[in-house]
Short mmCIF file of C-alpha atoms and ligand atoms in Angstrom, two decimals:
data_model
loop_
_atom_site.label_atom_id
_atom_site.label_comp_id
_atom_site.label_asym_id
_atom_site.label_seq_id
_atom_site.Cartn_x
_atom_site.Cartn_y
_atom_site.Cartn_z
CA MET A 350 102.00 -88.89 -155.09
CA ALA A 351 98.19 -88.71 -155.20
CA LYS A 352 96.38 -90.81 -152.59
CA ASP A 353 94.69 -92.96 -155.21
CA ASP A 354 97.99 -93.68 -156.96
CA ILE A 355 99.55 -94.93 -153.72
CA PHE A 356 96.48 -97.07 -153.07
CA LYS A 357 96.79 -98.59 -156.55
CA LYS A 358 100.52 -99.17 -156.13
CA ILE A 359 99.95 -101.01 -152.86
CA ILE A 360 97.24 -103.18 -154.43
CA ALA A 361 99.62 -104.05 -157.29
CA HIS A 362 102.37 -104.85 -154.78
CA CYS A 363 99.99 -107.15 -152.86
CA LYS A 364 99.41 -109.13 -156.03
CA GLU A 365 103.00 -109.18 -157.26
CA TYR A 366 104.35 -110.45 -153.95
CA GLY A 367 101.74 -113.04 -153.05
CA PHE A 368 99.79 -111.17 -150.39
CA ILE A 369 96.35 -110.75 -151.98
CA PHE A 370 94.90 -111.90 -155.32
CA PRO A 371 91.53 -111.10 -156.88
CA SER A 372 89.33 -114.18 -156.45
CA SER A 373 88.64 -116.38 -159.50
CA GLU A 374 90.99 -114.23 -161.52
CA ILE A 375 91.25 -116.57 -164.52
CA TYR A 376 87.46 -116.14 -164.88
CA ASP A 377 87.83 -112.33 -164.69
CA GLY A 378 87.31 -112.16 -160.94
CA LEU A 379 84.31 -111.99 -158.62
CA GLY A 380 83.17 -108.62 -157.27
CA ALA A 381 84.61 -107.72 -153.88
CA VAL A 382 85.97 -111.21 -153.15
CA TYR A 383 89.71 -111.75 -152.66
CA ASP A 384 92.10 -114.63 -152.00
CA TYR A 385 95.12 -114.47 -149.76
CA GLY A 386 98.37 -115.74 -151.25
CA GLN A 387 101.30 -117.38 -149.50
CA ASN A 388 102.45 -114.19 -147.76
CA GLY A 389 98.99 -112.81 -147.08
CA ALA A 390 97.94 -116.06 -145.40
CA GLU A 391 101.01 -116.04 -143.12
CA LEU A 392 100.46 -112.40 -142.20
CA LYS A 393 96.80 -113.09 -141.51
CA ASN A 394 97.67 -116.05 -139.27
CA ASN A 395 100.11 -113.92 -137.31
CA ILE A 396 97.54 -111.16 -136.76
CA LYS A 397 95.01 -113.76 -135.64
CA LYS A 398 97.51 -115.17 -133.19
CA TYR A 399 98.29 -111.71 -131.81
CA TRP A 400 94.57 -111.04 -131.30
CA TRP A 401 93.73 -114.50 -129.93
CA ASP A 402 96.62 -114.49 -127.47
CA ALA A 403 95.83 -110.92 -126.38
CA MET A 404 92.27 -112.03 -125.60
CA VAL A 405 92.46 -115.65 -124.51
CA LEU A 406 96.02 -116.05 -123.21
CA LEU A 407 96.24 -112.78 -121.32
CA ASN A 408 92.77 -112.86 -119.79
CA GLU A 409 91.92 -115.76 -117.50
CA ASN A 410 88.22 -114.99 -117.87
CA ILE A 411 88.09 -115.05 -121.69
CA VAL A 412 87.76 -118.31 -123.62
CA GLY A 413 87.68 -118.89 -127.38
CA ILE A 414 85.24 -120.90 -129.49
CA ASP A 415 84.68 -121.77 -133.14
CA SER A 416 81.00 -121.90 -134.06
CA ALA A 417 79.48 -122.98 -137.39
CA ILE A 418 78.74 -120.51 -140.19
CA PHE A 419 75.32 -122.09 -140.84
CA MET A 420 72.86 -121.44 -138.04
CA HIS A 421 69.16 -121.85 -137.43
CA PRO A 422 67.29 -119.18 -139.46
CA ARG A 423 65.31 -118.03 -136.42
CA ILE A 424 68.60 -116.73 -134.96
CA TRP A 425 68.64 -113.98 -137.56
CA GLU A 426 65.07 -113.02 -136.77
CA ALA A 427 65.89 -112.83 -133.07
CA SER A 428 69.05 -110.81 -133.69
CA GLY A 429 67.10 -108.29 -135.77
CA HIS A 430 69.09 -108.94 -138.93
CA VAL A 431 66.16 -110.19 -141.02
CA GLY A 432 64.20 -107.04 -140.23
CA ALA A 433 66.86 -104.42 -139.82
CA PHE A 434 70.21 -105.37 -141.38
CA ASN A 435 69.56 -103.09 -144.29
CA ASP A 436 71.47 -100.41 -146.08
CA PRO A 437 69.61 -97.55 -147.77
CA LEU A 438 70.45 -97.79 -151.45
CA ILE A 439 70.27 -95.00 -154.02
CA ASP A 440 71.16 -94.93 -157.73
CA ASN A 441 72.32 -92.05 -159.82
CA LYS A 442 70.16 -92.01 -162.95
CA ASP A 443 72.85 -90.52 -165.17
CA SER A 444 75.99 -92.39 -164.15
CA LYS A 445 74.04 -95.57 -163.25
CA LYS A 446 76.27 -95.85 -160.18
CA ARG A 447 74.82 -97.25 -156.98
CA TYR A 448 75.55 -95.77 -153.55
CA ARG A 449 74.57 -96.08 -149.91
CA ALA A 450 72.48 -93.01 -149.13
CA ASP A 451 73.86 -92.85 -145.57
CA THR A 452 77.45 -92.95 -146.83
CA LEU A 453 76.79 -90.15 -149.32
CA ILE A 454 75.49 -87.95 -146.48
CA GLU A 455 78.28 -88.91 -144.05
CA ASP A 456 80.97 -88.24 -146.68
CA PHE A 457 79.38 -84.87 -147.38
CA LEU A 458 79.46 -84.02 -143.64
CA ASP A 459 83.14 -85.05 -143.54
CA LYS A 460 83.83 -82.66 -146.42
CA LEU A 461 82.18 -79.80 -144.53
CA GLU A 462 84.27 -80.63 -141.45
CA ASP A 463 87.37 -80.54 -143.67
CA LYS A 464 86.35 -77.11 -144.89
CA ILE A 465 86.29 -75.82 -141.30
CA HIS A 466 89.60 -77.49 -140.63
CA LYS A 467 91.15 -75.72 -143.62
CA GLU A 468 89.80 -72.32 -142.49
CA LEU A 469 91.40 -72.92 -139.08
CA GLU A 470 94.72 -73.92 -140.61
CA LYS A 471 94.73 -70.81 -142.83
CA ALA A 472 93.99 -68.54 -139.88
CA ARG A 473 96.57 -70.27 -137.69
CA ASN A 474 99.25 -69.67 -140.30
CA LYS A 475 98.18 -66.04 -140.69
CA PHE A 476 97.99 -65.11 -137.00
CA GLY A 477 100.76 -67.36 -135.64
CA ASP A 478 101.10 -67.43 -131.84
CA ASP A 479 98.30 -64.87 -131.39
CA PHE A 480 95.72 -67.22 -132.89
CA ASP A 481 92.76 -67.86 -130.59
CA GLU A 482 91.07 -70.92 -132.10
CA GLU A 483 87.97 -70.90 -129.88
CA LYS A 484 87.25 -67.25 -130.58
CA PHE A 485 87.79 -67.76 -134.30
CA LYS A 486 85.30 -70.65 -134.33
CA GLU A 487 82.74 -68.53 -132.49
CA THR A 488 83.07 -65.44 -134.69
CA ASN A 489 84.27 -66.27 -138.20
CA PRO A 490 81.21 -66.04 -140.50
CA ARG A 491 82.36 -68.79 -142.88
CA VAL A 492 83.04 -71.22 -140.04
CA LEU A 493 79.73 -70.35 -138.38
CA GLU A 494 77.81 -70.86 -141.57
CA THR A 495 79.43 -74.23 -142.29
CA ARG A 496 78.89 -75.37 -138.68
CA LYS A 497 75.21 -74.40 -138.92
CA LYS A 498 74.88 -76.41 -142.12
CA ILE A 499 76.58 -79.46 -140.52
CA ASN A 500 74.30 -79.31 -137.49
CA GLU A 501 71.16 -79.01 -139.59
CA ILE A 502 72.05 -81.91 -141.89
CA LYS A 503 73.26 -84.06 -139.00
CA SER A 504 70.12 -83.58 -136.96
CA ARG A 505 67.83 -84.38 -139.93
CA TYR A 506 70.01 -87.37 -140.83
CA ILE A 507 69.92 -88.88 -137.32
CA LYS A 508 66.15 -88.47 -137.11
CA ALA A 509 65.61 -89.93 -140.59
CA SER A 510 67.86 -92.93 -139.80
CA GLU A 511 66.13 -93.61 -136.51
CA LYS A 512 62.71 -93.54 -138.15
CA GLU A 513 64.01 -95.31 -141.28
CA ASP A 514 62.44 -92.48 -143.25
CA LEU A 515 63.80 -93.16 -146.73
CA GLY A 516 61.96 -90.22 -148.32
CA GLU A 517 63.65 -87.83 -145.92
CA LEU A 518 67.08 -89.38 -146.62
CA LYS A 519 66.59 -88.61 -150.31
CA GLN A 520 65.35 -85.10 -149.47
CA ILE A 521 68.51 -84.44 -147.42
CA ILE A 522 70.64 -85.48 -150.41
CA LEU A 523 68.66 -83.15 -152.69
CA ASP A 524 68.58 -80.22 -150.24
CA ALA A 525 72.30 -80.46 -149.51
CA GLY A 526 73.03 -80.62 -153.26
CA ILE A 527 75.03 -83.84 -152.95
CA ALA A 528 76.33 -84.94 -156.34
CA CYS A 529 77.39 -88.34 -157.66
CA PRO A 530 81.15 -88.59 -156.90
CA GLU A 531 81.74 -90.16 -160.33
CA SER A 532 79.73 -87.91 -162.62
CA GLY A 533 78.77 -84.81 -160.63
CA SER A 534 75.10 -85.45 -161.49
CA LYS A 535 72.35 -84.73 -158.93
CA ASN A 536 69.74 -86.83 -160.68
CA TRP A 537 68.87 -89.44 -158.02
CA THR A 538 66.38 -92.32 -157.76
CA ASP A 539 64.34 -92.88 -154.59
CA VAL A 540 66.07 -94.52 -151.64
CA ARG A 541 65.28 -98.23 -151.10
CA GLN A 542 66.17 -100.63 -148.31
CA PHE A 543 68.48 -103.49 -149.20
CA ASN A 544 69.09 -106.46 -146.88
CA LEU A 545 72.76 -107.38 -146.74
CA MET A 546 72.39 -111.05 -145.83
CA PHE A 547 73.14 -113.80 -148.33
CA SER A 548 70.71 -116.70 -148.27
CA THR A 549 70.88 -120.26 -149.46
CA GLN A 550 68.80 -123.44 -149.25
CA LEU A 551 69.47 -126.19 -146.73
CA GLY A 552 68.26 -129.73 -147.39
CA SER A 553 68.28 -132.02 -150.43
CA VAL A 554 64.63 -132.79 -151.22
CA ASN A 555 62.49 -129.86 -152.35
CA GLU A 556 59.86 -130.18 -149.61
CA ASP A 557 62.51 -130.38 -146.90
CA THR A 558 64.50 -127.33 -147.89
CA TYR A 559 64.37 -124.09 -146.06
CA THR A 560 66.18 -120.80 -146.36
CA ILE A 561 69.21 -120.21 -144.20
CA TYR A 562 71.62 -117.28 -144.13
CA LEU A 563 75.36 -116.97 -144.33
CA ARG A 564 76.19 -115.21 -141.07
CA PRO A 565 76.72 -111.45 -141.46
CA GLU A 566 78.63 -111.36 -138.13
CA THR A 567 80.24 -114.00 -135.95
CA ALA A 568 78.71 -112.65 -132.72
CA GLN A 569 75.47 -114.67 -132.87
CA GLY A 570 77.43 -117.94 -132.71
CA ILE A 571 78.70 -116.72 -129.35
CA PHE A 572 75.31 -115.62 -128.01
CA VAL A 573 73.59 -118.91 -128.81
CA ASN A 574 76.41 -120.78 -127.08
CA PHE A 575 76.38 -118.54 -124.02
CA LEU A 576 74.88 -121.20 -121.71
CA ASN A 577 77.01 -124.05 -123.11
CA VAL A 578 80.25 -122.17 -122.57
CA GLN A 579 79.34 -120.57 -119.24
CA LYS A 580 78.33 -123.92 -117.75
CA THR A 581 81.10 -126.12 -119.16
CA ALA A 582 83.86 -123.62 -118.37
CA ARG A 583 82.19 -122.67 -115.05
CA LEU A 584 82.68 -118.99 -115.78
CA LYS A 585 81.59 -116.20 -113.50
CA ILE A 586 80.51 -112.79 -114.71
CA PRO A 587 82.32 -110.74 -115.92
CA PHE A 588 83.70 -113.11 -118.57
CA GLY A 589 84.26 -113.10 -122.29
CA ILE A 590 83.92 -115.43 -125.28
CA ALA A 591 86.13 -114.81 -128.29
CA GLN A 592 85.89 -116.09 -131.84
CA ILE A 593 87.57 -115.64 -135.21
CA GLY A 594 85.65 -116.49 -138.34
CA LYS A 595 84.19 -115.61 -141.69
CA ALA A 596 81.26 -113.25 -142.13
CA PHE A 597 79.33 -112.46 -145.32
CA ARG A 598 77.59 -109.28 -146.42
CA ASN A 599 76.15 -108.46 -149.81
CA GLU A 600 77.66 -104.97 -149.73
CA ILE A 601 76.07 -102.43 -152.08
CA VAL A 602 79.22 -100.50 -152.80
CA ALA A 603 82.29 -102.65 -152.73
CA ARG A 604 84.98 -100.73 -154.54
CA GLN A 605 87.62 -100.53 -151.86
CA PHE A 606 89.78 -103.65 -152.18
CA VAL A 607 89.82 -105.68 -148.93
CA LEU A 608 88.38 -102.76 -146.95
CA ARG A 609 84.88 -103.70 -148.12
CA MET A 610 84.43 -107.29 -149.17
CA ARG A 611 81.45 -109.57 -149.51
CA GLU A 612 83.25 -112.37 -147.68
CA PHE A 613 85.55 -111.27 -144.88
CA GLU A 614 86.84 -112.29 -141.48
CA GLN A 615 86.01 -110.90 -138.07
CA MET A 616 87.64 -111.32 -134.68
CA GLU A 617 84.95 -110.71 -132.09
CA MET A 618 84.79 -110.87 -128.33
CA GLN A 619 81.56 -110.66 -126.34
CA TYR A 620 82.08 -109.63 -122.73
CA PHE A 621 79.20 -110.64 -120.46
CA ILE A 622 78.55 -108.32 -117.56
CA SER A 623 75.91 -107.41 -115.02
CA PRO A 624 73.34 -104.75 -116.02
CA GLY A 625 74.36 -101.27 -114.94
CA THR A 626 78.11 -101.90 -115.33
CA GLU A 627 78.12 -101.52 -119.10
CA MET A 628 79.60 -98.01 -119.28
CA LYS A 629 82.53 -99.02 -117.06
CA TRP A 630 83.31 -102.03 -119.28
CA TYR A 631 82.67 -100.06 -122.46
CA GLU A 632 85.38 -97.58 -121.41
CA PHE A 633 87.66 -100.42 -120.32
CA TRP A 634 87.47 -102.22 -123.67
CA LYS A 635 87.77 -99.00 -125.65
CA ASN A 636 91.10 -98.37 -123.98
CA ALA A 637 92.29 -101.98 -124.07
CA ARG A 638 91.57 -102.30 -127.77
CA MET A 639 93.23 -99.00 -128.66
CA LYS A 640 96.32 -100.18 -126.76
CA TRP A 641 96.36 -103.41 -128.81
CA HIS A 642 96.35 -101.45 -132.07
CA LYS A 643 98.96 -98.95 -130.98
CA ALA A 644 101.33 -101.70 -129.75
CA ILE A 645 101.86 -102.71 -133.39
CA GLY A 646 103.91 -99.53 -133.59
CA MET A 647 102.48 -97.81 -136.67
CA GLY A 648 102.21 -94.43 -134.92
CA ASP A 649 99.66 -93.34 -132.33
CA GLU A 650 98.53 -90.45 -134.56
CA LYS A 651 97.24 -92.96 -137.12
CA TYR A 652 94.35 -93.93 -134.83
CA ARG A 653 91.28 -92.14 -133.55
CA PHE A 654 87.94 -92.95 -131.99
CA HIS A 655 84.78 -92.07 -133.84
CA ASP A 656 81.68 -92.20 -131.64
CA HIS A 657 78.49 -93.17 -133.43
CA ASP A 658 75.76 -90.53 -133.78
CA LYS A 659 73.44 -93.14 -135.17
CA LEU A 660 73.31 -96.32 -133.09
CA ALA A 661 72.73 -99.81 -134.52
CA HIS A 662 69.47 -101.50 -133.57
CA TYR A 663 71.16 -103.39 -130.71
CA ALA A 664 73.46 -100.78 -129.13
CA ASN A 665 73.21 -98.14 -126.37
CA ALA A 666 76.75 -96.83 -126.95
CA ALA A 667 79.15 -97.42 -129.80
CA THR A 668 82.45 -96.19 -131.10
CA ASP A 669 84.79 -97.11 -133.93
CA ILE A 670 88.55 -97.29 -133.86
CA GLU A 671 89.60 -95.71 -137.13
CA PHE A 672 92.94 -96.05 -138.88
CA LYS A 673 94.46 -93.56 -141.29
CA PHE A 674 94.73 -95.46 -144.58
CA PRO A 675 96.35 -93.79 -147.62
CA THR A 676 92.83 -92.76 -148.69
CA GLY A 677 91.86 -91.37 -145.27
CA PHE A 678 90.52 -92.53 -141.89
CA LYS A 679 88.37 -95.67 -141.92
CA GLU A 680 86.90 -97.99 -139.29
CA VAL A 681 88.91 -101.08 -138.43
CA GLU A 682 87.12 -102.07 -135.23
CA GLY A 683 83.79 -101.39 -133.55
CA ILE A 684 83.20 -101.39 -129.79
CA HIS A 685 79.54 -101.67 -128.89
CA SER A 686 77.54 -101.81 -125.72
CA ARG A 687 74.82 -104.25 -126.84
CA THR A 688 72.80 -104.34 -123.57
CA ASP A 689 70.78 -107.57 -123.15
CA TYR A 690 69.31 -107.12 -126.62
CA ASP A 691 70.70 -110.33 -128.10
CA LEU A 692 70.43 -112.73 -125.15
CA GLY A 693 67.00 -111.32 -124.29
CA ASN A 694 65.73 -111.85 -127.83
CA HIS A 695 67.16 -115.37 -128.05
CA GLU A 696 65.41 -116.15 -124.78
CA GLU A 697 62.14 -114.94 -126.26
CA PHE A 698 62.50 -116.52 -129.71
CA SER A 699 63.85 -119.89 -128.54
CA GLY A 700 61.67 -120.17 -125.47
CA LYS A 701 64.76 -121.30 -123.48
CA LYS A 702 65.75 -119.56 -120.30
CA ILE A 703 69.04 -117.68 -120.83
CA GLN A 704 69.89 -116.41 -117.38
CA TYR A 705 72.95 -116.17 -115.19
CA PHE A 706 72.66 -117.04 -111.53
CA ASP A 707 74.71 -114.78 -109.28
CA ASN A 708 75.74 -116.75 -106.16
CA GLU A 709 76.51 -113.63 -104.17
CA THR A 710 73.18 -111.88 -104.62
CA ASN A 711 71.17 -115.08 -105.10
CA LYS A 712 69.54 -113.53 -108.15
CA SER A 713 69.27 -114.54 -111.80
CA TYR A 714 69.50 -112.07 -114.63
CA CYS A 715 70.01 -111.78 -118.36
CA PRO A 716 73.59 -110.51 -118.79
CA TYR A 717 74.52 -107.34 -120.64
CA VAL A 718 77.21 -107.40 -123.31
CA VAL A 719 80.06 -105.17 -124.42
CA GLU A 720 81.55 -106.39 -127.69
CA THR A 721 84.76 -105.71 -129.52
CA SER A 722 84.51 -106.49 -133.21
CA ILE A 723 87.57 -106.10 -135.39
CA GLY A 724 87.87 -106.79 -139.11
CA LEU A 725 90.86 -109.00 -139.83
CA ASP A 726 91.13 -107.92 -143.47
CA ARG A 727 91.03 -104.21 -142.67
CA THR A 728 93.63 -104.72 -139.93
CA LEU A 729 95.83 -106.62 -142.35
CA PHE A 730 95.50 -103.87 -144.92
CA SER A 731 96.27 -101.20 -142.31
CA ILE A 732 99.54 -103.04 -141.64
CA ILE A 733 100.34 -103.52 -145.33
CA SER A 734 99.55 -99.96 -146.35
CA ASN A 735 101.51 -98.53 -143.44
CA ALA A 736 104.48 -100.81 -144.12
CA PHE A 737 104.74 -100.03 -147.83
CA THR A 738 107.83 -97.83 -148.19
CA GLN A 739 109.67 -96.65 -151.28
CA GLU A 740 113.26 -95.60 -150.61
CA LYS A 741 116.23 -94.44 -152.59
CA VAL A 742 119.22 -96.54 -151.61
CA ASP A 743 122.80 -97.27 -152.55
CA TRP A 744 123.00 -100.90 -153.62
CA GLU A 745 126.51 -102.17 -153.00
CA GLY A 746 128.07 -98.86 -153.95
CA SER A 747 126.17 -98.57 -157.25
CA ALA A 748 124.11 -95.55 -158.31
CA LYS A 749 121.02 -94.72 -156.24
CA GLU A 750 118.13 -97.04 -156.91
CA GLU A 751 114.67 -97.44 -155.49
CA ARG A 752 113.78 -100.26 -153.15
CA VAL A 753 110.32 -101.18 -151.92
CA VAL A 754 110.44 -102.41 -148.37
CA MET A 755 107.54 -103.61 -146.27
CA LYS A 756 108.28 -102.38 -142.77
CA ILE A 757 105.92 -104.79 -141.03
CA HIS A 758 106.38 -105.43 -137.30
CA PRO A 759 108.87 -108.37 -137.14
CA ALA A 760 106.49 -110.45 -134.99
CA LEU A 761 103.85 -110.23 -137.72
CA THR A 762 105.90 -110.58 -140.93
CA PRO A 763 105.07 -113.57 -143.13
CA VAL A 764 108.71 -114.75 -143.29
CA LYS A 765 111.05 -114.14 -140.38
CA LEU A 766 114.37 -114.85 -142.03
CA ALA A 767 115.94 -115.86 -145.32
CA VAL A 768 119.04 -118.03 -145.53
CA LEU A 769 121.11 -117.16 -148.59
CA PRO A 770 124.28 -118.93 -149.73
CA LEU A 771 126.49 -116.42 -151.53
CA THR A 772 127.12 -118.87 -154.39
CA LYS A 773 125.65 -122.19 -155.46
CA LYS A 774 128.92 -124.09 -155.05
CA ASP A 775 131.86 -124.84 -152.69
CA GLY A 776 129.60 -126.39 -150.07
CA LEU A 777 127.81 -123.11 -149.28
CA PRO A 778 124.29 -124.42 -150.10
CA GLU A 779 124.87 -127.43 -147.82
CA LYS A 780 126.00 -125.18 -144.98
CA ALA A 781 123.03 -122.85 -145.54
CA ARG A 782 120.61 -125.81 -145.45
CA GLU A 783 122.16 -126.98 -142.20
CA ILE A 784 121.58 -123.54 -140.64
CA MET A 785 118.04 -123.42 -141.95
CA ASP A 786 117.25 -126.90 -140.60
CA ASN A 787 118.19 -125.70 -137.14
CA LEU A 788 116.09 -122.55 -137.32
CA LYS A 789 112.98 -123.67 -139.16
CA LEU A 790 111.33 -125.29 -136.18
CA ASP A 791 111.17 -121.90 -134.49
CA PHE A 792 110.84 -119.44 -137.35
CA ASN A 793 109.22 -119.27 -140.76
CA CYS A 794 112.40 -119.36 -142.92
CA GLN A 795 113.02 -119.13 -146.64
CA TYR A 796 115.97 -120.56 -148.54
CA GLU A 797 117.05 -118.80 -151.72
CA GLU A 798 120.12 -119.39 -153.89
CA LYS A 799 119.03 -118.00 -157.27
CA ASP A 800 120.14 -114.55 -158.54
CA SER A 801 122.64 -112.07 -157.14
CA ILE A 802 122.62 -111.43 -153.44
CA GLY A 803 121.36 -107.86 -154.03
CA ARG A 804 118.31 -109.13 -155.93
CA ARG A 805 117.59 -111.67 -153.25
CA TYR A 806 117.75 -108.94 -150.57
CA ARG A 807 115.30 -106.85 -152.60
CA ARG A 808 112.84 -109.73 -152.92
CA GLN A 809 112.95 -110.26 -149.16
CA ASP A 810 112.55 -106.52 -148.50
CA ALA A 811 109.45 -106.54 -150.67
CA ILE A 812 107.74 -109.09 -148.43
CA GLY A 813 109.07 -107.60 -145.20
CA THR A 814 111.53 -110.29 -144.07
CA PRO A 815 113.35 -108.71 -141.10
CA PHE A 816 116.60 -110.74 -141.40
CA CYS A 817 118.68 -112.07 -144.26
CA ILE A 818 121.44 -114.49 -143.29
CA THR A 819 124.21 -114.78 -145.85
CA VAL A 820 126.49 -117.79 -145.88
CA ASP A 821 129.88 -117.18 -147.55
CA HIS A 822 133.28 -118.82 -147.70
CA GLN A 823 134.31 -117.40 -144.35
CA THR A 824 131.35 -119.28 -142.81
CA LEU A 825 133.05 -122.58 -143.64
CA ASP A 826 136.20 -121.43 -141.79
CA ASP A 827 134.88 -119.78 -138.67
CA ASN A 828 131.12 -120.58 -138.41
CA THR A 829 130.09 -116.94 -138.80
CA VAL A 830 127.47 -115.49 -141.14
CA THR A 831 126.34 -111.98 -142.01
CA VAL A 832 122.98 -110.87 -140.71
CA ARG A 833 121.44 -108.08 -142.75
CA TYR A 834 118.73 -106.01 -141.09
CA ARG A 835 115.75 -105.04 -143.26
CA ASP A 836 115.10 -101.47 -142.11
CA THR A 837 118.64 -100.16 -141.71
CA MET A 838 120.23 -102.52 -144.27
CA LYS A 839 123.12 -102.75 -141.80
CA GLN A 840 125.12 -105.94 -141.89
CA GLU A 841 126.73 -107.64 -138.94
CA ARG A 842 129.01 -110.67 -138.73
CA VAL A 843 127.84 -113.07 -136.05
CA ASN A 844 128.49 -116.62 -134.94
CA ILE A 845 125.85 -119.13 -136.05
CA SER A 846 125.27 -120.10 -132.42
CA ARG A 847 123.89 -116.59 -131.76
CA LEU A 848 121.28 -116.57 -134.54
CA GLN A 849 118.51 -118.07 -132.47
CA GLU A 850 118.95 -115.44 -129.77
CA ILE A 851 119.17 -112.47 -132.21
CA MET A 852 116.10 -113.51 -134.19
CA GLY A 853 114.09 -114.71 -131.21
CA GLU A 854 114.37 -111.40 -129.40
CA LYS A 855 113.07 -109.37 -132.36
CA VAL A 856 110.36 -111.55 -133.85
CA SER A 857 108.86 -112.73 -130.61
CA MET A 858 105.09 -112.35 -130.23
CA LYS A 859 105.77 -112.35 -126.49
CA LYS A 860 107.41 -108.91 -126.70
CA LEU A 861 104.34 -107.55 -128.47
CA LEU A 862 101.99 -109.07 -125.90
CA GLU A 863 104.08 -107.71 -123.02
CA LYS A 864 103.24 -104.18 -124.20
CA LEU A 865 99.60 -104.85 -123.40
CA LYS A 866 100.09 -105.54 -119.72
P1 ATP B 1992 81.03 -100.25 -142.06
O1 ATP B 1992 80.34 -99.10 -141.36
O2 ATP B 1992 82.39 -99.88 -142.60
O3 ATP B 1992 80.15 -100.95 -143.05
P2 ATP B 1992 80.26 -101.82 -139.86
O4 ATP B 1992 80.09 -100.78 -138.82
O5 ATP B 1992 79.07 -102.38 -140.55
O6 ATP B 1992 81.33 -101.34 -140.96
P3 ATP B 1992 80.72 -103.88 -137.97
O7 ATP B 1992 79.41 -104.53 -138.19
O8 ATP B 1992 80.94 -103.08 -136.71
O9 ATP B 1992 81.10 -103.01 -139.25
O10 ATP B 1992 81.84 -104.99 -138.12
C1 ATP B 1992 83.04 -104.99 -137.38
C2 ATP B 1992 84.25 -104.90 -138.26
O11 ATP B 1992 84.17 -105.82 -139.35
C3 ATP B 1992 84.45 -103.55 -138.92
O12 ATP B 1992 85.10 -102.67 -138.04
C4 ATP B 1992 85.31 -103.90 -140.11
O13 ATP B 1992 86.69 -103.94 -139.75
C5 ATP B 1992 84.87 -105.29 -140.46
N1 ATP B 1992 83.99 -105.25 -141.64
C6 ATP B 1992 82.67 -104.96 -141.68
N2 ATP B 1992 82.20 -105.04 -142.93
C7 ATP B 1992 83.26 -105.39 -143.71
C8 ATP B 1992 83.43 -105.65 -145.11
N3 ATP B 1992 82.40 -105.59 -145.95
N4 ATP B 1992 84.67 -105.98 -145.56
C9 ATP B 1992 85.72 -106.08 -144.73
N5 ATP B 1992 85.62 -105.84 -143.39
C10 ATP B 1992 84.41 -105.52 -142.89
#
């Protein structure tokens, strides 16, 4: 199936099964804003818990906070967002579609890389074991020509971005012959800067109001609380502050479901360190964060690092962890070495001393920062899109039928188990309720008695419930139930007294966290 068709199918599934709804749908929706339904909210909470516990529970020197969304407007001047949190915008005059000029160029470079990749694959198939990849890359004229083109565009692009030379960005698009992905037209407007921050007015009387911004990242709430937290928690460097919260960006191009929203959620951790140790901690957090992603078990090959060629205004090293979505690799998390840019600027703009006193050296300094910044919505969608599986199965001996099953890690699934009485009579519902009452304090359970058992299994498969517990007449005689496993569809007869142990083992967040040690 084409990539776009799978993407659309998954989006439809998200809506049909209560994961994600378009916001304000009865008013025809609101661009790039989404609501999480009953299953999406549970999944989101579980991911947050996995992240929070991995940061705050497992690291004695990391604490978590929850800062306000509204902050003093000077914060965004100090952080550089008022001046530099811009995207270069370009319109196609024929299709009237709007794009980010940088994204158009980066996508074009990716296409050229793909071209080289395809040449290599073709040659590998042709020459088999005798294929010498390095030699081929150095001598094949088509590969050499494409590589030269990539290097030329890249070097112009980096220079133009650093100098914020918008005329040159447009010239690169024209020289490279980049066309509008929708219409194929090369008729472009000039490139303009567009600030991504939303603003609003604070205060009730006209004269008292002033403009404030909806935060475009959660990190600044951590920086401005650096002294409060360090002093009250008596933390010694190195230490970290973690936070989960909403961020807002008026994205120019927001056509990718929850991958690019105007209101989204970030899970960020700022690690405060002494100057000169930043590369050590940058490497440390790169590895630690990759381990966290891979522990979810979606396949190590689905992840890769992508080092930034073009650094943000605050960073001296930066990489992205990218995940392979059905439409291709895309960033889910950024790891940035932010130097003392933020604390230093807040010191200057606020006029307050923001220093750390090192008892051992008897010196004060402005700490450096390595940050890990992961998008909750993109992580959630990586899990959903990876879990979405269509299978041909034999339902109770009938002809082959398709089932959709969400193979989400059991510790993260919205519902952990469903308790299903085989029929609505003979005391089976009462027995099922009794079982559920015992389990619901530990697990998110669902009770369902409507429809055939096969239909109920299918509904649970579609939301990823790892266990279905069926209560039948035999249960009343010998206190046993059948446990049906989501992925294998195997059924097993077990005593009710063992349910807690069977479920607990599989759905435990502890098991997931243990992989990080
Ligand atoms: P991109 O290059 O895709 O715009 P970014 O580099 O601006 O992302 P960061 O500022 O590093 O993103 O933010 C950290 C994380 O927040 C990203 O890795 C991503 O998961 C998430 N994120 C950023 N912008 C959005 C958005 N508009 N919608 C959903 N998630 C987002």
